[in-house]
PDB file of C-alpha atoms in Angstrom:
ATOM      1  CA  MET A 708      -8.572  19.235 -58.549  1.00  0.00           C
ATOM      2  CA  LYS A 709      -6.584  21.637 -57.203  1.00  0.00           C
ATOM      3  CA  ASP A 710      -3.065  19.798 -58.279  1.00  0.00           C
ATOM      4  CA  GLY A 711      -4.174  19.747 -62.257  1.00  0.00           C
ATOM      5  CA  LEU A 712      -4.330  23.854 -62.177  1.00  0.00           C
ATOM      6  CA  ASP A 713      -1.215  25.247 -63.082  1.00  0.00           C
ATOM      7  CA  GLU A 714      -0.433  28.494 -61.397  1.00  0.00           C
ATOM      8  CA  GLU A 715       0.602  29.983 -64.765  1.00  0.00           C
ATOM      9  CA  TRP A 716      -2.836  30.403 -65.491  1.00  0.00           C
ATOM     10  CA  ALA A 717      -5.086  29.783 -62.559  1.00  0.00           C
ATOM     11  CA  ALA A 718      -5.318  30.977 -59.328  1.00  0.00           C
ATOM     12  CA  ARG A 719      -5.637  27.716 -57.353  1.00  0.00           C
ATOM     13  CA  PRO A 720      -7.899  26.945 -54.555  1.00  0.00           C
ATOM     14  CA  LEU A 721      -6.411  26.596 -50.981  1.00  0.00           C
ATOM     15  CA  GLU A 722      -9.646  26.132 -48.479  1.00  0.00           C
ATOM     16  CA  PHE A 723     -13.109  26.653 -48.243  1.00  0.00           C
ATOM     17  CA  ILE A 724     -14.264  28.539 -44.776  1.00  0.00           C
ATOM     18  CA  ARG A 725     -17.685  28.947 -43.488  1.00  0.00           C
ATOM     19  CA  GLU A 726     -18.514  31.925 -41.726  1.00  0.00           C
ATOM     20  CA  GLY A 727     -21.846  33.132 -40.773  1.00  0.00           C
ATOM     21  CA  GLY A 728     -23.770  31.051 -42.742  1.00  0.00           C
ATOM     22  CA  GLN A 729     -21.795  31.617 -45.932  1.00  0.00           C
ATOM     23  CA  ILE A 730     -18.840  29.529 -47.581  1.00  0.00           C
ATOM     24  CA  THR A 731     -15.761  31.394 -49.050  1.00  0.00           C
ATOM     25  CA  LEU A 732     -13.419  29.834 -51.309  1.00  0.00           C
ATOM     26  CA  VAL A 733     -10.037  31.169 -50.371  1.00  0.00           C
ATOM     27  CA  ILE A 734      -7.678  31.299 -53.676  1.00  0.00           C
ATOM     28  CA  GLU A 735      -4.105  31.836 -54.013  1.00  0.00           C
ATOM     29  CA  ASP A 736      -3.158  35.249 -54.783  1.00  0.00           C
ATOM     30  CA  PRO A 737      -0.775  34.958 -58.189  1.00  0.00           C
ATOM     31  CA  GLY A 738      -0.813  38.705 -58.621  1.00  0.00           C
ATOM     32  CA  GLY A 739      -2.223  40.697 -61.600  1.00  0.00           C
ATOM     33  CA  GLU A 740      -4.539  42.949 -61.873  1.00  0.00           C
ATOM     34  CA  PRO A 741      -8.340  42.683 -62.610  1.00  0.00           C
ATOM     35  CA  LEU A 742      -9.346  42.939 -66.109  1.00  0.00           C
ATOM     36  CA  GLU A 743     -11.827  45.711 -65.400  1.00  0.00           C
ATOM     37  CA  LEU A 744      -8.926  48.099 -65.017  1.00  0.00           C
ATOM     38  CA  HIS A 745      -8.087  48.013 -68.447  1.00  0.00           C
ATOM     39  CA  LEU A 746     -11.999  48.414 -69.841  1.00  0.00           C
ATOM     40  CA  THR A 747     -12.143  52.228 -68.545  1.00  0.00           C
ATOM     41  CA  ARG A 748     -10.849  53.983 -72.015  1.00  0.00           C
ATOM     42  CA  PRO A 749     -10.279  52.286 -75.608  1.00  0.00           C
ATOM     43  CA  MET A 750      -7.496  49.841 -75.802  1.00  0.00           C
ATOM     44  CA  GLU A 751      -4.490  49.655 -78.361  1.00  0.00           C
ATOM     45  CA  VAL A 752      -5.341  46.673 -80.565  1.00  0.00           C
ATOM     46  CA  ARG A 753      -1.994  44.887 -79.949  1.00  0.00           C
ATOM     47  CA  ARG A 754      -2.741  44.943 -76.406  1.00  0.00           C
ATOM     48  CA  PHE A 755      -6.301  43.934 -76.744  1.00  0.00           C
ATOM     49  CA  LEU A 756      -5.111  40.803 -78.341  1.00  0.00           C
ATOM     50  CA  GLN A 757      -2.837  40.119 -75.891  1.00  0.00           C
ATOM     51  CA  LEU A 758      -5.361  39.711 -73.170  1.00  0.00           C
ATOM     52  CA  ALA A 759      -7.599  38.101 -75.736  1.00  0.00           C
ATOM     53  CA  ILE A 760      -5.353  35.288 -76.445  1.00  0.00           C
ATOM     54  CA  SER A 761      -4.333  34.943 -72.636  1.00  0.00           C
ATOM     55  CA  ILE A 762      -7.778  34.561 -71.625  1.00  0.00           C
ATOM     56  CA  ALA A 763      -8.855  32.220 -74.353  1.00  0.00           C
ATOM     57  CA  ALA A 764      -5.461  30.078 -73.301  1.00  0.00           C
ATOM     58  CA  ALA A 765      -6.612  29.855 -69.831  1.00  0.00           C
ATOM     59  CA  LEU A 766     -10.096  29.153 -70.208  1.00  0.00           C
ATOM     60  CA  GLY A 767      -9.159  26.257 -72.991  1.00  0.00           C
ATOM     61  CA  ASN A 768      -6.884  24.940 -70.026  1.00  0.00           C
ATOM     62  CA  LEU A 769      -9.713  25.042 -67.713  1.00  0.00           C
ATOM     63  CA  HIS A 770     -12.067  23.292 -70.356  1.00  0.00           C
ATOM     64  CA  GLN A 771      -9.458  20.742 -70.871  1.00  0.00           C
ATOM     65  CA  ARG A 772      -9.753  19.641 -67.282  1.00  0.00           C
ATOM     66  CA  GLY A 773     -13.547  19.421 -67.128  1.00  0.00           C
ATOM     67  CA  LEU A 774     -14.248  22.946 -65.615  1.00  0.00           C
ATOM     68  CA  VAL A 775     -16.834  25.002 -67.267  1.00  0.00           C
ATOM     69  CA  LEU A 776     -17.256  28.567 -65.953  1.00  0.00           C
ATOM     70  CA  THR A 777     -20.731  29.551 -66.624  1.00  0.00           C
ATOM     71  CA  ILE A 778     -20.102  33.184 -65.194  1.00  0.00           C
ATOM     72  CA  VAL A 779     -18.117  33.795 -68.451  1.00  0.00           C
ATOM     73  CA  SER A 780     -20.860  34.188 -70.484  1.00  0.00           C
ATOM     74  CA  GLY A 781     -22.697  36.508 -68.479  1.00  0.00           C
ATOM     75  CA  LEU A 782     -19.091  38.956 -68.251  1.00  0.00           C
ATOM     76  CA  ALA A 783     -19.067  38.745 -71.938  1.00  0.00           C
ATOM     77  CA  ARG A 784     -22.386  40.844 -72.305  1.00  0.00           C
ATOM     78  CA  GLN A 785     -21.268  43.052 -69.801  1.00  0.00           C
ATOM     79  CA  VAL A 786     -17.793  44.089 -71.840  1.00  0.00           C
ATOM     80  CA  PRO A 787     -18.266  47.494 -73.622  1.00  0.00           C
ATOM     81  CA  SER A 788     -17.853  47.438 -77.332  1.00  0.00           C
ATOM     82  CA  LEU A 789     -13.870  48.900 -78.246  1.00  0.00           C
TER      83      LEU A 789
END
């Protein structure tokens, strides 16, 4: 599955680590910044659309490869309206 993920739109998994009864997935760090940093104040429409298109494209790529992120629907409810 790792080989089907392109570093242009996905943080690729490196390994699982089991420690203290918990399992952690270690992923590559492609850089960038957390989306929540952009949600602290109103966003310009142009920037909002750029982010929305990038997120939709990345999610589309994941879905094409059979990966479905159920957490996304929960996050959508937490995003404040603009």
